[in-house]
Amino acid sequence: MGKNLVEKIIESHLLSGEMIPGSEVGIRVDQTLTQDATGTMAYLQFESMGIPKVKTLSVSYVDHNTLQDGFENADDHRYLQTVADKHGIKYSKAGNGICHQVHLERISRPGTTLLGSDSHTPTAGAVGMLAMGVGGLDVAVAMAGGPFYLTYPKVIRVNLEGKLQNWCSAKDIVIEMLKILTTKGNVGTLIEYGGSGLANLTVPERSTITNMGAEMGVTTSVFPSDEMTYTFFKAQAREADWQEFKPDEDAKYDRIITIDLAAIQPNVACPHSPDNVKTIREIEGMEVNQVLVGSCTNSSYRDVMMVAAMLKGKRVHPNVSFGVAPGSKQVLAMIAKNGALSDLVESGARILETACGFCVGCGQAPQTKAISLRTNNRNFLGRSGTKDANVYLVSPESAVAAAITGKVTDPRDLGLEYPEIVLPEVYQIDDSMILEPSADAAIEVYRGPNIGEPPKNTAMPETLKAKVAIKVGDKITTDHIMPAGPFLKYRSNVPKYSTYVFYHTDSTFPEKCKKNKEDGFASVIAAGLSYGQGSSREHAALCPMYLGVRLLLAKSAERIHSANLVNFGILQLTFTADVDYDRLNDGDELVVENVYKAIESEIVTVQNKTQGYSFQTKCSLTDRQREIVLSGGLLNYAAKGGK
Ligand code: MIC
Ligand code: SF4
């Protein structure tokens, strides 16, 4: 029987387990990436493993927090540079670009595996890599040569057929996908793209699509490596890294979705979730205050050239603040040379640093109650830095249409001639901002006052006595749990960062956890569906753990976050009936007797001492995960010799 792409990559990297959907497999990792906001913790954890040199091709990027308001970020950058140099890790300096954009351009390789401590790592799936977002600790283990464990996924084949209409682009396709698959219920699935439409979709366009698979919560998304991929590698002067990688004709899939590209309209994801999808037509005419182009979703040469071409000779509307952040130094250098940068500057665009910036709430917070149109991938409440702002996710074409008219506008109504963007035969290659490591053990690693030791958990007690410290609803994102933006600079300082857990949801949460601890109780987070959506930030598990959280009770949890909870020794149990969630109150005292024995079975009884009843929950941990949780996390488990 023929094999799909996923079967091919996993089979060639399989170290343990059976390739059956739902079962746990261990695979070999070829490449890793980290970024500054998750990287410091990942490298501190790697250092604690005592391995002199990484076993993977690894790159440490600095792209998230480059604002440097205060010494903290600069200290972190220096730590990252020296630790990379010492342990054989490439270091991409601030200014070289957004990790996913640069990795795609310069490091990606078809048919191989990549783990990244960032949820948008699947971007590299555009060239036929199995690229997955994970917590920093999983990256640390991979760099030390350990396997990565994942649940073997169900594979959805998405056939993209035909050709997009002018003014519609890859972003509109992936927003359409979000309409179909939504942001919840996709844990344990993976998307493989195919179909006749691939003939017209370049690698940068494919990467916009794989990028936002993260918003669907799928394990990753992957395209085949074909002639189009070869063209991209050739233009990046990397023919030697290319190989053809296609599924067999008779490959089997668990589900097939077909999308007619000609029928795709300019789409928009409305506040405050990427799956709140409408067409631009449905909201056209709404006045706009801010328009921002950039992020790892839409900052490629193709996208920025489209923006510049549309703006050539035009002026940005007086009431709109319009910013453009090219995705990499390569893109910026090329538009500087070919004149497109002047077209942007002359139109009134604000040129922003080649970094994540506005996308993660580092700068460009919009005005009160603003309508902000952005080309990035997440519009969670408050992520922009302005709590009452409304962020709409759109394509670069629709972003520019609004920047010109000051209103949400279908780009087809601008009356412009459609600019054909021709991708360069040869991109401008200059890897001088990716520093090669010396891997010299004598190098002294710089540690400023912002760098603290990663805290460890303790083993699970025999009887778990805990109090509910917060009860939240459905679709709680990691931005709710552990906000980024101005707090990002405390990523290397867990005691300080922990004081902001659930900051915008219930700022008394850390205090409640502290009180529980003083009274001899652990703390519990109670949640609805799809808890932990969004980012890979392990701080959303690490900081609650530091505060004394030992149990998550949820209707369901998302893949990366769920793995992070295991890594830091937080037990997760799911409600078996909605009524049990409904009647649980903030402050309730809960007990799980004899936890070690109790979680050996799938059904675990939880007693509610405050209200005087018991309820049943489900424990879905594998044997290995159970051992990790009982040990108090992966570092303790590994120290005991666990694999
Ligand atoms: C994000 O887009 O939310 C981030 C910031 O890139 C995160 C990583 C982080 O929190 O550092 C992600 O997507 O994993
Ligand atoms: Fe950076 Fe935004 Fe991409 Fe996250 S989603 S990696 S913050 S550009």
XYZ file of C-alpha atoms and ligand atoms in Angstrom:
665
model
C 0.000 0.000 0.000
C 1.243 3.486 -0.835
C 2.454 5.852 1.842
C 1.579 9.435 2.573
C 4.251 12.037 3.407
C 3.783 11.694 7.134
C 4.228 7.922 7.057
C 7.380 8.368 5.001
C 9.039 10.884 7.304
C 8.042 9.203 10.538
C 9.049 5.759 9.273
C 12.510 7.011 8.337
C 12.926 8.637 11.791
C 11.141 6.064 13.960
C 12.901 5.035 17.178
C 10.034 3.481 19.129
C 6.328 2.768 19.036
C 3.835 1.785 16.391
C 2.639 4.006 13.581
C -1.029 3.746 14.525
C -3.114 6.892 15.101
C -3.395 7.566 18.824
C -0.324 5.607 19.912
C 2.900 7.201 21.085
C 5.930 7.113 18.784
C 9.464 8.287 19.488
C 11.303 9.871 16.553
C 14.795 11.126 15.770
C 15.147 14.886 15.510
C 17.402 16.353 12.801
C 17.116 20.080 13.451
C 16.000 22.365 16.269
C 15.218 26.056 16.519
C 14.594 28.346 19.445
C 13.786 32.035 19.711
C 14.840 34.424 22.477
C 11.578 34.327 24.445
C 11.585 30.548 24.830
C 15.288 29.981 24.167
C 16.825 31.075 27.462
C 14.859 28.476 29.410
C 15.561 25.797 26.778
C 19.321 26.396 26.965
C 19.333 26.608 30.776
C 17.645 23.212 30.750
C 20.104 21.924 28.153
C 23.018 23.131 30.273
C 21.626 21.275 33.279
C 21.919 18.012 31.280
C 25.699 18.313 31.136
C 26.087 17.566 27.400
C 29.013 19.496 25.864
C 27.817 19.723 22.249
C 24.393 19.480 20.633
C 23.650 16.384 18.570
C 21.332 18.222 16.169
C 21.648 21.028 13.643
C 20.430 23.774 15.935
C 19.795 27.475 15.501
C 19.105 30.036 18.217
C 17.212 33.044 16.830
C 16.728 36.436 18.428
C 13.563 37.938 17.025
C 10.808 38.244 19.620
C 11.799 40.914 22.045
C 14.256 43.267 20.424
C 12.866 46.454 22.003
C 15.367 46.306 24.868
C 13.591 48.629 27.268
C 15.815 47.862 30.212
C 18.840 45.617 30.483
C 16.940 42.320 30.577
C 16.653 41.569 26.863
C 20.188 42.557 26.048
C 21.386 40.328 28.889
C 19.330 37.462 27.512
C 20.734 37.995 24.008
C 24.287 37.890 25.316
C 23.534 34.712 27.293
C 22.031 33.144 24.159
C 25.028 34.083 22.027
C 27.616 32.691 24.431
C 25.726 29.514 25.291
C 25.241 28.847 21.564
C 28.897 29.423 20.824
C 29.948 27.034 23.585
C 27.596 24.166 22.712
C 27.723 24.144 18.917
C 24.540 26.063 18.108
C 24.243 28.594 15.279
C 23.186 32.036 16.518
C 21.004 34.300 14.383
C 21.475 37.832 15.685
C 18.688 40.313 16.341
C 17.998 42.040 13.037
C 18.539 38.939 10.924
C 14.849 38.226 10.932
C 11.964 36.182 12.283
C 13.005 32.610 13.089
C 10.485 30.887 10.809
C 11.180 33.134 7.843
C 14.968 32.764 8.148
C 14.787 29.041 8.841
C 12.687 28.525 5.739
C 15.070 30.558 3.595
C 18.408 29.305 4.860
C 18.181 26.105 6.944
C 15.065 24.045 6.081
C 15.451 20.651 4.347
C 12.787 18.467 2.753
C 12.178 15.028 4.275
C 13.769 15.848 7.643
C 12.436 16.620 11.122
C 12.519 19.939 12.974
C 11.502 20.740 16.549
C 11.135 24.355 17.532
C 10.249 26.041 20.811
C 7.677 28.114 19.004
C 4.213 27.050 17.894
C 4.730 28.348 14.345
C 7.639 25.999 13.669
C 5.334 24.127 11.213
C 6.014 27.010 8.792
C 8.928 24.897 7.487
C 6.392 22.240 6.465
C 6.130 24.347 3.297
C 9.223 22.560 1.943
C 8.273 19.040 3.046
C 9.758 19.003 6.547
C 8.020 17.459 9.514
C 8.307 20.589 11.643
C 6.652 20.750 15.044
C 6.222 23.323 17.791
C 7.049 22.111 21.308
C 8.067 23.440 24.695
C 11.682 24.433 25.349
C 12.383 21.359 27.450
C 11.507 19.059 24.550
C 13.948 21.019 22.381
C 16.617 20.680 25.087
C 16.121 16.900 25.173
C 16.330 16.714 21.367
C 19.551 18.758 21.322
C 20.962 16.303 23.860
C 20.228 13.515 21.356
C 17.004 12.257 22.931
C 13.931 11.197 20.949
C 10.831 13.319 20.581
C 7.610 11.566 21.559
C 4.383 12.397 19.803
C 0.989 10.835 19.366
C 0.910 9.282 15.915
C -1.557 11.534 14.129
C -4.543 11.040 11.885
C -3.697 12.582 8.538
C -6.087 14.922 6.759
C -5.368 15.391 3.065
C -6.336 18.834 1.811
C -6.546 19.082 -1.951
C -6.118 22.624 -3.200
C -7.590 22.597 -6.702
C -7.436 25.214 -9.454
C -6.099 28.739 -9.226
C -6.752 31.739 -6.963
C -8.394 34.822 -8.434
C -6.308 37.980 -8.607
C -6.204 39.849 -5.263
C -6.831 36.651 -3.311
C -3.797 35.011 -1.745
C -2.496 32.266 0.520
C -3.742 34.028 3.664
C -7.280 33.852 2.328
C -6.842 30.095 1.788
C -5.671 29.438 5.325
C -8.397 31.612 6.832
C -10.854 29.495 4.808
C -9.238 26.401 6.364
C -9.815 27.918 9.810
C -13.466 28.309 8.936
C -13.634 24.589 8.174
C -11.475 23.133 10.939
C -11.809 25.921 13.557
C -9.336 26.396 16.404
C -10.486 23.466 18.485
C -10.974 19.746 18.232
C -7.966 19.049 15.993
C -5.526 17.639 18.534
C -3.866 14.514 17.145
C -4.394 15.402 13.476
C -1.943 16.559 10.843
C -2.610 18.217 7.503
C -0.954 17.125 4.277
C -1.567 19.449 1.321
C -1.790 18.357 -2.300
C -3.831 18.937 -5.459
C -3.514 20.665 -8.821
C -3.385 24.122 -7.214
C 0.107 23.467 -5.884
C 1.470 24.149 -9.361
C 0.704 27.847 -8.783
C 1.617 28.130 -5.112
C 5.188 29.190 -4.418
C 7.065 28.155 -1.273
C 6.520 31.507 0.518
C 2.782 31.206 -0.185
C 2.771 27.616 1.060
C 4.513 28.804 4.219
C 1.665 31.225 4.998
C -0.614 28.181 4.937
C 1.557 25.852 7.051
C 2.190 28.712 9.484
C -1.443 29.096 10.485
C -2.005 25.386 10.925
C -0.818 26.284 14.438
C -4.073 28.178 14.964
C -6.042 25.001 14.154
C -4.144 23.088 16.828
C -2.989 20.406 14.366
C 0.321 18.653 15.064
C 1.744 20.236 11.929
C 1.054 20.825 8.220
C 3.193 19.624 5.347
C 3.483 20.190 1.604
C 5.326 17.861 -0.762
C 8.745 18.892 -2.027
C 8.284 19.319 -5.774
C 9.539 21.363 -8.723
C 8.277 24.561 -7.073
C 10.312 23.686 -3.976
C 13.349 23.093 -6.158
C 12.938 26.558 -7.694
C 12.955 28.061 -4.199
C 16.067 26.155 -3.104
C 17.852 27.037 -6.326
C 17.063 30.729 -5.840
C 18.413 30.447 -2.284
C 21.577 28.813 -3.746
C 20.755 25.659 -1.793
C 20.121 23.079 -4.539
C 22.206 20.582 -2.577
C 19.737 20.730 0.330
C 16.788 19.928 -1.908
C 15.338 16.508 -2.511
C 12.075 15.456 -4.074
C 9.618 14.277 -1.473
C 6.139 13.237 -2.541
C 3.394 10.943 -1.256
C 2.643 7.752 -3.192
C -0.237 7.971 -5.662
C -2.255 5.386 -3.714
C -1.482 6.814 -0.247
C -4.309 6.582 2.283
C -5.682 9.406 4.433
C -8.075 9.559 7.356
C -10.067 12.403 5.834
C -10.023 14.332 2.560
C -11.005 17.988 2.188
C -11.117 19.661 -1.222
C -10.848 23.408 -1.684
C -11.641 25.144 -4.969
C -9.116 27.978 -5.042
C -11.081 29.943 -7.632
C -13.958 30.240 -5.146
C -11.824 31.732 -2.354
C -12.713 35.343 -1.492
C -10.662 37.893 0.438
C -11.237 36.615 3.972
C -10.851 38.051 7.437
C -10.595 36.518 10.911
C -12.556 38.832 13.200
C -11.926 39.500 16.914
C -10.922 37.683 19.049
C -10.238 34.315 17.494
C -8.589 33.224 14.220
C -11.623 31.042 13.443
C -14.140 33.880 13.631
C -14.159 34.033 9.846
C -16.048 36.373 7.528
C -15.364 37.670 4.028
C -13.972 41.183 3.681
C -17.218 42.027 1.824
C -19.219 41.267 4.949
C -17.414 43.903 7.023
C -16.367 46.396 4.342
C -16.677 50.095 5.068
C -15.631 49.872 8.718
C -13.169 52.632 9.624
C -9.667 51.487 10.437
C -7.104 53.093 12.784
C -4.097 50.887 12.308
C -2.778 48.535 9.622
C 0.288 46.347 10.170
C 2.003 44.026 7.699
C 4.562 41.505 8.900
C 5.000 38.490 11.242
C 6.030 34.963 10.326
C 2.743 34.592 8.418
C 3.094 37.352 5.845
C 6.500 38.973 5.632
C 8.189 37.198 2.743
C 9.711 38.936 -0.266
C 6.535 38.136 -2.214
C 4.296 39.711 0.416
C 6.340 42.846 0.986
C 6.761 43.361 -2.773
C 2.989 43.076 -3.195
C 2.489 45.727 -0.515
C 5.051 48.042 -2.109
C 3.622 47.556 -5.596
C 0.113 48.394 -4.433
C 1.349 51.507 -2.620
C 3.642 52.813 -5.353
C 2.645 56.412 -6.005
C -0.143 56.278 -3.389
C -0.438 57.757 0.080
C -1.488 56.038 3.273
C -4.819 57.435 4.532
C -4.285 60.283 7.051
C -6.192 58.479 9.821
C -4.285 55.225 9.508
C -1.032 54.302 11.213
C 0.556 51.891 8.763
C 3.612 49.782 9.578
C 5.583 47.176 7.640
C 8.026 44.710 9.226
C 9.902 42.712 6.566
C 10.446 39.136 7.764
C 14.180 38.897 7.311
C 17.315 40.817 6.533
C 17.250 39.122 3.126
C 13.836 40.612 2.348
C 14.787 44.046 3.676
C 18.102 44.105 1.822
C 16.402 43.158 -1.447
C 13.626 45.741 -1.242
C 16.233 48.327 -0.302
C 18.160 47.504 -3.447
C 15.298 47.258 -5.912
C 13.624 50.488 -4.818
C 10.487 48.995 -3.274
C 11.557 50.324 0.117
C 11.408 53.885 -1.222
C 7.917 53.249 -2.560
C 6.898 52.177 0.944
C 8.589 55.096 2.678
C 7.127 57.598 0.201
C 3.633 56.249 0.759
C 3.907 57.056 4.467
C 4.624 53.561 5.782
C 6.465 53.182 9.071
C 9.290 50.712 8.529
C 9.554 48.416 11.537
C 12.404 46.172 12.583
C 12.681 42.739 10.972
C 11.356 40.995 14.070
C 8.130 39.709 15.657
C 7.461 43.079 17.297
C 3.828 44.054 17.025
C 2.723 40.445 16.565
C 3.679 39.534 20.117
C 2.631 42.873 21.604
C 6.152 44.359 21.671
C 5.335 47.841 20.475
C 2.645 49.240 18.153
C -0.157 48.888 20.710
C -3.110 50.544 18.960
C -5.309 53.324 20.316
C -8.241 52.758 22.673
C -10.992 50.649 21.064
C -8.968 50.642 17.851
C -9.825 48.736 14.716
C -6.501 47.218 13.735
C -6.001 45.168 10.548
C -2.958 42.924 10.715
C -1.406 40.227 8.581
C -0.261 38.085 11.500
C -1.854 34.919 12.810
C -3.357 35.616 16.232
C -5.932 38.156 17.356
C -6.489 37.031 20.925
C -7.992 39.638 23.234
C -5.311 41.959 24.587
C -2.382 40.455 22.633
C -1.891 43.732 20.724
C -1.189 45.494 24.027
C -4.510 47.363 24.051
C -7.155 45.404 25.889
C -10.191 46.903 24.172
C -8.713 46.933 20.659
C -10.257 44.821 17.912
C -7.741 43.018 15.749
C -8.734 41.619 12.345
C -6.419 39.188 10.543
C -6.174 39.739 6.789
C -3.978 39.189 3.720
C -1.340 41.759 2.715
C -3.593 42.759 -0.205
C -6.563 43.504 2.054
C -4.280 45.246 4.560
C -3.037 47.691 1.928
C -6.542 48.282 0.577
C -7.544 49.504 4.056
C -4.342 51.514 4.499
C -5.168 53.458 1.339
C -8.883 54.042 1.868
C -8.961 54.191 5.686
C -11.779 51.640 5.654
C -12.058 47.879 5.343
C -11.980 47.468 1.568
C -12.065 44.505 -0.779
C -8.791 44.891 -2.707
C -10.684 44.070 -5.920
C -12.530 47.382 -5.543
C -9.414 49.555 -5.593
C -9.407 49.690 -9.369
C -5.689 48.953 -9.438
C -3.984 46.872 -12.047
C -3.049 43.545 -10.415
C 0.712 43.543 -9.817
C 2.385 40.315 -10.904
C 5.108 39.689 -8.346
C 7.951 37.796 -9.960
C 10.062 35.955 -7.439
C 13.800 36.459 -7.872
C 15.836 33.865 -9.724
C 18.492 34.383 -7.097
C 17.789 35.832 -3.670
C 20.424 38.040 -2.081
C 22.423 35.647 0.072
C 24.313 36.896 3.100
C 24.470 34.627 6.134
C 26.853 36.852 8.045
C 24.312 37.425 10.825
C 24.075 33.687 11.485
C 27.144 33.151 13.629
C 28.867 29.797 13.382
C 29.653 28.325 16.805
C 33.149 27.486 17.942
C 31.906 24.670 20.251
C 34.778 25.418 22.572
C 34.198 24.122 26.106
C 36.393 26.896 27.517
C 33.929 29.636 26.518
C 32.461 31.390 29.511
C 28.692 31.713 29.297
C 27.453 35.214 30.157
C 24.760 35.344 32.846
C 23.325 38.731 33.692
C 21.131 39.314 36.735
C 18.022 38.515 34.685
C 19.035 34.867 34.205
C 17.777 32.558 36.945
C 17.980 28.792 37.367
C 14.931 26.947 35.966
C 12.908 25.816 38.990
C 12.161 22.125 39.465
C 9.029 20.494 40.773
C 8.923 17.845 43.488
C 7.495 14.334 43.197
C 3.710 13.987 43.400
C 2.470 13.437 46.968
C 0.603 10.198 47.771
C -2.632 12.078 48.303
C -3.260 15.188 46.283
C -4.991 17.865 48.352
C -5.654 20.982 46.339
C -7.918 23.991 46.018
C -9.376 25.462 42.838
C -7.510 28.744 42.306
C -9.309 29.801 39.124
C -12.200 28.624 36.996
C -12.068 29.696 33.354
C -14.165 28.969 30.251
C -13.466 27.575 26.771
C -10.556 28.435 24.466
C -8.226 29.839 27.111
C -5.019 30.672 25.246
C -1.483 30.676 26.571
C -1.667 34.479 26.149
C -4.386 34.447 28.831
C -2.311 32.213 31.081
C 1.085 33.850 30.625
C 0.868 37.188 28.809
C 3.760 38.246 26.574
C 4.179 41.891 25.422
C 5.701 44.030 28.185
C 6.220 40.993 30.439
C 8.261 39.122 27.854
C 11.482 40.387 29.335
C 10.924 38.283 32.444
C 11.003 34.984 30.561
C 14.382 34.127 32.116
C 13.257 35.088 35.602
C 10.521 32.672 36.655
C 9.863 34.081 40.172
C 9.177 37.508 38.654
C 7.264 36.275 35.573
C 5.088 34.076 37.801
C 3.574 37.150 39.421
C 1.781 37.797 36.085
C 0.089 34.412 35.605
C -3.526 35.063 34.474
C -2.760 38.775 34.837
C -5.567 39.948 32.544
C -8.064 37.264 33.632
C -7.677 37.249 37.425
C -4.694 39.168 38.721
C -5.225 37.695 42.212
C -4.367 34.196 40.952
C -0.710 34.214 42.114
C -1.795 35.435 45.563
C -4.453 32.716 45.822
C -1.877 30.059 44.909
C 0.512 31.454 47.493
C -2.174 31.323 50.181
C -3.045 27.734 49.208
C 0.603 26.781 49.543
C 0.820 28.382 52.996
C -2.282 26.429 54.033
C -0.774 23.148 52.831
C -2.729 22.858 49.589
C -1.671 22.566 45.984
C -3.662 24.652 43.465
C -6.007 23.581 40.677
C -6.895 25.275 37.393
C -10.403 24.385 36.209
C -11.135 25.024 32.525
C -13.513 24.347 29.662
C -12.716 23.188 26.130
C -9.414 23.566 24.327
C -7.370 24.880 27.236
C -3.878 26.143 26.333
C -4.436 27.145 22.692
C -1.819 29.156 20.881
C 1.786 29.528 21.838
C 4.304 26.853 22.785
C 5.519 28.945 25.728
C 6.325 26.438 28.448
C 6.079 29.280 30.956
C 2.310 28.732 30.801
C 3.041 25.460 32.630
C 6.313 26.318 34.348
C 5.075 29.459 36.119
C 1.818 27.896 37.415
C 3.967 24.952 38.592
C 6.235 27.411 40.394
C 3.144 28.858 42.101
C 2.106 25.396 43.314
C -0.396 24.266 40.646
C -0.459 20.451 40.523
C -3.696 19.730 38.706
C -5.509 20.920 35.580
C -9.138 19.873 35.348
C -10.397 20.691 31.858
C -12.936 19.569 29.290
C -9.990 19.287 26.853
C -6.472 20.647 26.444
C -4.349 21.464 23.379
C -1.340 19.396 22.300
C 1.694 21.568 23.018
C 0.392 22.911 26.286
C -0.646 19.468 27.405
C 2.899 18.171 26.737
C 4.337 21.127 28.678
C 2.144 20.285 31.676
C 3.553 16.760 31.647
C 7.107 18.090 31.378
C 6.652 20.180 34.513
C 4.804 17.563 36.539
C 1.271 18.991 36.442
C -1.403 16.300 36.329
C -4.196 16.823 33.795
C -7.567 15.158 34.156
C -10.547 15.718 31.891
C -14.147 16.042 32.988
C -16.348 13.140 31.935
C -19.566 15.177 32.258
C -20.177 18.894 31.668
C -22.190 19.105 34.873
C -19.043 18.369 36.885
C -17.408 21.419 35.350
C -20.553 23.496 35.916
C -20.887 22.809 39.619
C -17.234 23.266 40.500
C -16.487 26.572 42.236
C -13.401 28.698 42.608
C -11.997 27.899 46.086
C -13.385 24.331 46.301
C -11.155 21.875 48.130
C -10.466 18.720 46.088
C -8.776 15.456 46.987
C -7.415 12.642 44.834
C -6.563 9.726 47.128
C -3.558 7.554 46.391
C -2.685 9.348 43.140
C 0.039 6.881 42.116
C -2.469 4.017 41.997
C -5.442 6.136 40.925
C -3.954 7.365 37.651
C -3.028 3.855 36.565
C -6.639 3.486 35.504
C -8.334 5.636 32.928
C -11.058 6.817 35.302
C -9.926 8.791 38.326
C -12.231 9.801 41.172
C -11.930 13.331 42.516
C -13.599 14.246 45.807
C -15.016 17.710 46.280
C -14.635 18.175 50.043
C -16.189 21.635 50.091
C -19.431 20.586 48.409
C -19.418 16.981 49.622
C -19.563 14.963 46.408
C -17.239 12.940 44.195
C -16.936 12.977 40.422
C -15.151 10.951 37.810
C -12.486 12.259 35.488
C -10.439 10.761 32.695
C -6.670 10.376 32.689
C -5.236 9.989 29.169
C -1.525 9.886 29.998
C 0.699 7.247 28.426
C 2.787 5.076 30.790
C 5.846 7.252 30.150
C 3.929 10.494 30.734
C 2.450 9.100 33.950
C 5.922 8.351 35.282
C 7.097 11.849 34.354
C 4.167 13.521 36.129
C 4.624 11.408 39.255
C 8.373 12.202 39.286
C 7.504 15.928 39.270
C 8.519 16.588 35.667
C 10.870 15.530 32.911
C 14.092 16.793 34.497
C 13.474 14.702 37.643
C 12.398 11.726 35.541
C 15.568 11.932 33.426
C 17.725 12.323 36.543
C 16.243 9.004 37.764
C 17.367 7.400 34.502
C 13.978 7.613 32.717
C 14.070 7.747 28.913
C 3.508 33.526 19.771
O 3.306 33.769 18.581
O 2.598 33.477 20.617
C 4.936 33.271 20.213
C 5.319 34.427 21.054
O 5.777 33.196 19.097
C 4.969 31.944 20.977
C 6.242 31.657 21.605
C 6.430 32.361 22.894
O 5.489 32.528 23.651
O 7.577 32.720 23.159
C 4.575 30.723 20.146
O 3.837 30.834 19.194
O 4.943 29.584 20.499
Fe 6.897 35.886 16.135
Fe 4.343 36.427 15.821
Fe 5.440 34.476 14.487
Fe 5.064 34.205 17.129
S 3.495 34.400 15.563
S 6.909 33.672 15.936
S 5.423 36.310 17.778
S 5.926 36.634 14.282
